[in-house]
mmCIF file of C-alpha atoms in Angstrom:
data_model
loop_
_atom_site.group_PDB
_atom_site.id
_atom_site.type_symbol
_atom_site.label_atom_id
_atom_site.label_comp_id
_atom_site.label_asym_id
_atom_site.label_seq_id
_atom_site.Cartn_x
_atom_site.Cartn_y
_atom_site.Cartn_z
ATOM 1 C CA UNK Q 1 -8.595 -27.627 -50.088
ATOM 2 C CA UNK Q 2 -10.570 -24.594 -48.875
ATOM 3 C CA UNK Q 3 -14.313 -24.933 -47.756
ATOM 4 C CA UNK Q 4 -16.772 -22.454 -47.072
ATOM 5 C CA UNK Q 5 -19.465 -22.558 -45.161
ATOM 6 C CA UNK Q 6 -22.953 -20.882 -45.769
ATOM 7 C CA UNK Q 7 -23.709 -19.394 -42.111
ATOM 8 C CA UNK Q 8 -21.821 -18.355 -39.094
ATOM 9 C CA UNK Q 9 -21.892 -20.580 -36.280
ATOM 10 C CA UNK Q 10 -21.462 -18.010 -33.886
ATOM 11 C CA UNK Q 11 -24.527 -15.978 -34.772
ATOM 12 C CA UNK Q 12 -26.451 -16.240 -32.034
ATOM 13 C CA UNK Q 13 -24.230 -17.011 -29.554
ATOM 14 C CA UNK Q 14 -24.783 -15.426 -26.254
ATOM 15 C CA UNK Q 15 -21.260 -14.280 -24.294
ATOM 16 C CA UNK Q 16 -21.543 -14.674 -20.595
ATOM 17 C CA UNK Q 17 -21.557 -11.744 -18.598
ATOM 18 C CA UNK Q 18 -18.097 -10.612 -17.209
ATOM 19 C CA UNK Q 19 -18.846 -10.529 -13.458
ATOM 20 C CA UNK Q 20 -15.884 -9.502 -10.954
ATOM 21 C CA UNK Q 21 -15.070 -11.449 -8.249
ATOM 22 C CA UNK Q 22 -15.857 -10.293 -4.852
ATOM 23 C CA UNK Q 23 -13.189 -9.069 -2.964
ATOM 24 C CA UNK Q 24 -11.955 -10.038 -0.047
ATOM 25 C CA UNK Q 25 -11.113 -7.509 2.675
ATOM 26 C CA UNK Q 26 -10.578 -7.340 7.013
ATOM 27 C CA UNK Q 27 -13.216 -6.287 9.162
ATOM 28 C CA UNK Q 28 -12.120 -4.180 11.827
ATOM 29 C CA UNK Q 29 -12.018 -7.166 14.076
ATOM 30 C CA UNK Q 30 -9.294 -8.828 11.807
ATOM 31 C CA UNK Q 31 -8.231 -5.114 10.996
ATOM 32 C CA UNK Q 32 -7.041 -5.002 14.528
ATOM 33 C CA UNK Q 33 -5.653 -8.263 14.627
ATOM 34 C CA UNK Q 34 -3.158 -7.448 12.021
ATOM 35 C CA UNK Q 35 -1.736 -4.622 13.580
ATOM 36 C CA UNK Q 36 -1.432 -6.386 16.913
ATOM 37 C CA UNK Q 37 0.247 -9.445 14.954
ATOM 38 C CA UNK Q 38 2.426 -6.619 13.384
ATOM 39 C CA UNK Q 39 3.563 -4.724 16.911
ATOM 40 C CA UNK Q 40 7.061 -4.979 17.400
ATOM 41 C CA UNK Q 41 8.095 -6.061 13.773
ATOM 42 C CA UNK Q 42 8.997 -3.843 10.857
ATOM 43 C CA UNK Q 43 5.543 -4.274 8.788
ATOM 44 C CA UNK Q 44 3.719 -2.328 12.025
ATOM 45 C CA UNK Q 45 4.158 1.109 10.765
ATOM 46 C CA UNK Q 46 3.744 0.288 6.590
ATOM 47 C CA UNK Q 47 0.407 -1.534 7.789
ATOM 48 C CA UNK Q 48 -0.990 1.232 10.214
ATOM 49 C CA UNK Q 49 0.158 3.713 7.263
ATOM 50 C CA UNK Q 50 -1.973 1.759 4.713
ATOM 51 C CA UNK Q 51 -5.249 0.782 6.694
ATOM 52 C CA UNK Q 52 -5.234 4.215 7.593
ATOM 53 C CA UNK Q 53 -4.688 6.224 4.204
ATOM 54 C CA UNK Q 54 -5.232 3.842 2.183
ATOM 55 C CA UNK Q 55 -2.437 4.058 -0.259
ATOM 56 C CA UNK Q 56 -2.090 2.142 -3.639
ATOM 57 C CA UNK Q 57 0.673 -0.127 -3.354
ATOM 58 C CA UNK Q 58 3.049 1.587 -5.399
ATOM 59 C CA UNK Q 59 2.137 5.015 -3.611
ATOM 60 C CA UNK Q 60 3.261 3.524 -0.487
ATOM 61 C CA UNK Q 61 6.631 2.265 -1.309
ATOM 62 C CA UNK Q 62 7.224 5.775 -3.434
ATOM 63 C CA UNK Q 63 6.333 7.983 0.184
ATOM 64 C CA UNK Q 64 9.093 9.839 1.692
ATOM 65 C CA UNK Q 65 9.707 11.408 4.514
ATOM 66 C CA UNK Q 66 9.497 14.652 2.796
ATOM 67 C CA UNK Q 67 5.833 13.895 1.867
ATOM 68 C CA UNK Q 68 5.220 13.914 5.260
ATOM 69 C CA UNK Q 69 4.094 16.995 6.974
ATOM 70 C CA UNK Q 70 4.234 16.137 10.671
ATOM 71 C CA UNK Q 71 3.339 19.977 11.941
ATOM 72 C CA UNK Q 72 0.098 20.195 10.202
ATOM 73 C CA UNK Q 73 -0.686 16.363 9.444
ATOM 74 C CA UNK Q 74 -0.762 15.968 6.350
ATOM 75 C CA UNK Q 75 0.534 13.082 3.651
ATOM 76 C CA UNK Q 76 0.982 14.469 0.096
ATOM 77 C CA UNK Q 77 0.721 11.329 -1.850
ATOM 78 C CA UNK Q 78 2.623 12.726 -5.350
ATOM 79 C CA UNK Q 79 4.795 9.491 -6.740
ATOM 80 C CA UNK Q 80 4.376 5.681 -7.691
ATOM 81 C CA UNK Q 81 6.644 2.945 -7.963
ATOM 82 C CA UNK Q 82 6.389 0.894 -10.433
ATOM 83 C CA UNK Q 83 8.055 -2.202 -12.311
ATOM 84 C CA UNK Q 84 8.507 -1.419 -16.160
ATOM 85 C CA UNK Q 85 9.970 -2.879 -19.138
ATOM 86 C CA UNK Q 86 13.155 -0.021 -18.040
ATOM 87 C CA UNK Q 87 12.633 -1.201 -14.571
ATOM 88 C CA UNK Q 88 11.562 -0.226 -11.440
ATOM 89 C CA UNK Q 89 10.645 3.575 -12.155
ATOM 90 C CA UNK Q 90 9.137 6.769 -9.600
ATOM 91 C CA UNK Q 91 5.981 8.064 -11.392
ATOM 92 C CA UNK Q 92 2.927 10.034 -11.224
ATOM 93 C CA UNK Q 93 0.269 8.555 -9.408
ATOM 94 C CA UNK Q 94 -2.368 6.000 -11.339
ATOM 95 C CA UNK Q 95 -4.446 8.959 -12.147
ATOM 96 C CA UNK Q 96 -4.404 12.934 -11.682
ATOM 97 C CA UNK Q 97 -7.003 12.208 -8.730
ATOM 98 C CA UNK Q 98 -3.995 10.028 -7.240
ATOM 99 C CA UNK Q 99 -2.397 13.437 -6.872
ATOM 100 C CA UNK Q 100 -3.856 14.202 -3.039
ATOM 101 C CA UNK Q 101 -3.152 15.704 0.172
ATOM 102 C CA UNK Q 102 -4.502 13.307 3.602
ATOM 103 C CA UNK Q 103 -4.895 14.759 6.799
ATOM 104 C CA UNK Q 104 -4.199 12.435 9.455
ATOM 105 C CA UNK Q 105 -5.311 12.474 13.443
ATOM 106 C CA UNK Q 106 -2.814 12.685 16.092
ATOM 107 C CA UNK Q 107 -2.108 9.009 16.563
ATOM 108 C CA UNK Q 108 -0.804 8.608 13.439
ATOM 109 C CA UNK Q 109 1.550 11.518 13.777
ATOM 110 C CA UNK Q 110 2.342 9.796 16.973
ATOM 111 C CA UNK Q 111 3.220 6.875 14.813
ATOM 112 C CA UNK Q 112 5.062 8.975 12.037
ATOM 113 C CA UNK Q 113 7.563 10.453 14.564
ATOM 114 C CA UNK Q 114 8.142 7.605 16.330
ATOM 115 C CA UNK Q 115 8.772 5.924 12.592
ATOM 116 C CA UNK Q 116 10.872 8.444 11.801
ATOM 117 C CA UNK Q 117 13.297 8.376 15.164
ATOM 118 C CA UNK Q 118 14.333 4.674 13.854
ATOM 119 C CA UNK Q 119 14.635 5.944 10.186
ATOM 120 C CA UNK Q 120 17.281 8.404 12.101
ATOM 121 C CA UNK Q 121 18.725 5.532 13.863
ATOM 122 C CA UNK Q 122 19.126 3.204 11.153
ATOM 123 C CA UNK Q 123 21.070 6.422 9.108
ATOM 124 C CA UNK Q 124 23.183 6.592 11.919
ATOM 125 C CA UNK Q 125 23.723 3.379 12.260
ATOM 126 C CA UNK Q 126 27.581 2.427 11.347
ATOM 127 C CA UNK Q 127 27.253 -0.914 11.358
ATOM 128 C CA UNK Q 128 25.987 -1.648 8.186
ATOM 129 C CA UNK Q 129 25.905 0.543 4.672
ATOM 130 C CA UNK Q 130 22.682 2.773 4.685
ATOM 131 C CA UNK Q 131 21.440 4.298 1.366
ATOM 132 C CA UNK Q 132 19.482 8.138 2.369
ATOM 133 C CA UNK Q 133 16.848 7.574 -0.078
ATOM 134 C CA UNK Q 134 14.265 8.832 3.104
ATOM 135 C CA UNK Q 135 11.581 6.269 2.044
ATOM 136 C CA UNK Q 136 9.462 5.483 4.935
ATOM 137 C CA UNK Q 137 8.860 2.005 3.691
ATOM 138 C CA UNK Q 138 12.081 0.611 3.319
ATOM 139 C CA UNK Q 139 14.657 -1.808 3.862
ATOM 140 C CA UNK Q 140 16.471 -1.529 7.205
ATOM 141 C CA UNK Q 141 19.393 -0.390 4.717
ATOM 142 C CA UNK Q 142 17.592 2.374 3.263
ATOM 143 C CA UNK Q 143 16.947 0.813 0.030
ATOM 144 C CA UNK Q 144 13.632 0.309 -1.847
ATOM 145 C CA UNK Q 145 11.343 -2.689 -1.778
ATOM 146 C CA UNK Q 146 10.575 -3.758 -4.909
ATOM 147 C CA UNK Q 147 6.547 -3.838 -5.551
ATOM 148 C CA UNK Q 148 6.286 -7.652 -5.202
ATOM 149 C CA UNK Q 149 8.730 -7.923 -2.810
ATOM 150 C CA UNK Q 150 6.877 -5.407 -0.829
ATOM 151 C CA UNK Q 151 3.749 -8.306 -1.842
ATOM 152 C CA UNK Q 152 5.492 -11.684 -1.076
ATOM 153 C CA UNK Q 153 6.796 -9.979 2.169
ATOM 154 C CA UNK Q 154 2.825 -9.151 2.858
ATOM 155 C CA UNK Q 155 2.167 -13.402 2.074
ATOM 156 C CA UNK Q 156 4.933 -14.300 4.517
ATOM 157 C CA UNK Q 157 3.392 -12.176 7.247
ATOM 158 C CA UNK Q 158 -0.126 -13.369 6.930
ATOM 159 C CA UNK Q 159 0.648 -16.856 6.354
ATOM 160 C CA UNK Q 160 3.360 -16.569 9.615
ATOM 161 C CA UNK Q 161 0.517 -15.099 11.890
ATOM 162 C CA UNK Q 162 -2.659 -17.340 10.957
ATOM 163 C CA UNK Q 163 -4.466 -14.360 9.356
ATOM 164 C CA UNK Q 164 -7.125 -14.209 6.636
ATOM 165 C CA UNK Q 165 -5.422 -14.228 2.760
ATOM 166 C CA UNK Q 166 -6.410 -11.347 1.466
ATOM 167 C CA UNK Q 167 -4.019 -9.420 -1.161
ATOM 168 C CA UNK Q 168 -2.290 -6.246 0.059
ATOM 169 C CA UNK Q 169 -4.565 -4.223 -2.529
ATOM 170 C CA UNK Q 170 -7.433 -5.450 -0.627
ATOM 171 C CA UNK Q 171 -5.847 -3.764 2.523
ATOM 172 C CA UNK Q 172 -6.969 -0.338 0.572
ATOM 173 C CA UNK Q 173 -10.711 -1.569 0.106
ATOM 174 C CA UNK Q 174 -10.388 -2.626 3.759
ATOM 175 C CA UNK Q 175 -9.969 1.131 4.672
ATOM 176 C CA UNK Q 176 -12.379 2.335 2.327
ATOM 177 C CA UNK Q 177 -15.062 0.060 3.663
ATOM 178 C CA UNK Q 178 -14.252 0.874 7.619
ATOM 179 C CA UNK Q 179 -14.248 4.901 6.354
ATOM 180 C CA UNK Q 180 -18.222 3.789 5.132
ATOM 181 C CA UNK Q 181 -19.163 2.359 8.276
ATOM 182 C CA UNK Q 182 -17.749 5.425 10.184
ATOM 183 C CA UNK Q 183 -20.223 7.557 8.403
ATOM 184 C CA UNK Q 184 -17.183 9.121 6.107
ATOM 185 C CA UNK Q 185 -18.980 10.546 2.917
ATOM 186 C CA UNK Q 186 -18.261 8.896 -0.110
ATOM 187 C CA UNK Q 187 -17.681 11.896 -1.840
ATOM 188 C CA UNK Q 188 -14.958 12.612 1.075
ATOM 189 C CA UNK Q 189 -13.809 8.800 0.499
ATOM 190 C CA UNK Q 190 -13.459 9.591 -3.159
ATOM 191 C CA UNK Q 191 -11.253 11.977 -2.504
ATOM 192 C CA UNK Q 192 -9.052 10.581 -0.245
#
């Protein structure tokens, strides 16, 4: 038996407004307390990288040492990796705008070179099998972290150390909001 009714009962209905949650990100306080809780492990240099370019998760684990231009300090950010219904896949960035060039200050080249002296040492290493795919953020093997592997990896570490749950992402608002209260233009912001 079909019925009809004569009105709609959702005329009138008012949706609520779609509101996004605030995001949580480090101050420089806990910024610094990261990296110090980092010093000495393998998640030192990926962090520094990230709170200091602020990469896209993807664009991180996609950098190679070929993006890196040590002599004039510069990281072309040109790939993504990403998980797809193929599998895990090296793409474009996000957007066209994800296709930049970041100049970096000397203590980050400091920390690229030294970075890339135990990249050199792990290829040399005979011990174990190492796979040359010159990723800087990489297994000690040379292989790729897959994107949530890269992310439980990030729980583990600030669960292990007592810091403040934020998600990785928010690592790249984290940067973007210490840029701002340096006095970096947002126009310069947007760009990087």
């Amino acid at each position: 038996v079909i019925r009809k009714i004569s009105n709609n009962p959702c005329t009138g209905t008012v949706l609520p407004k779609n509101s996004k949650p605030k995001v949580e990100i480090y101050d420089l306080e806990e910024i610094q307390k990261m990296l110090d809780a980092a010093k000495g492990t393998d998640m030192y240099f990926p962090l520094l990288l990230e709170i200091s370019v602020g990469f896209r998760r993807g664009e991180l684990l996609a950098l190679t040492w070929d993006d890196i231009d040590l002599e004039n300090g510069i990281i072309h950010i040109r790939r993504n990796y990403v998980r797809t219904t193929q599998g895990m896949i090296t793409k474009q960035p996000k957007s066209a705008a994800g296709i930049r060039d970041v100049h970096i200050g000397e203590n980050l080249i400091d920390a690229c070179k030294l970075a890339y002296a135990r990249y050199q040492d792990d290829k040399e290493d005979t011990t174990q099998k190492f796979y040359d795919t010159r990723l800087v953020v990489r297994q000690k093997n040379g292989k790729p972290y897959r994107p949530d592997s890269w992310t439980q990896k990030w729980e583990r570490f600030v669960k292990y150390h007592n810091l403040k749950h934020i998600k990785f992402h928010a690592l790249r608002h984290s940067y973007t909001s210490v840029m701002l209260q340096a006095g970096i233009s947002p126009k310069v912001m947007q760009e990087r």
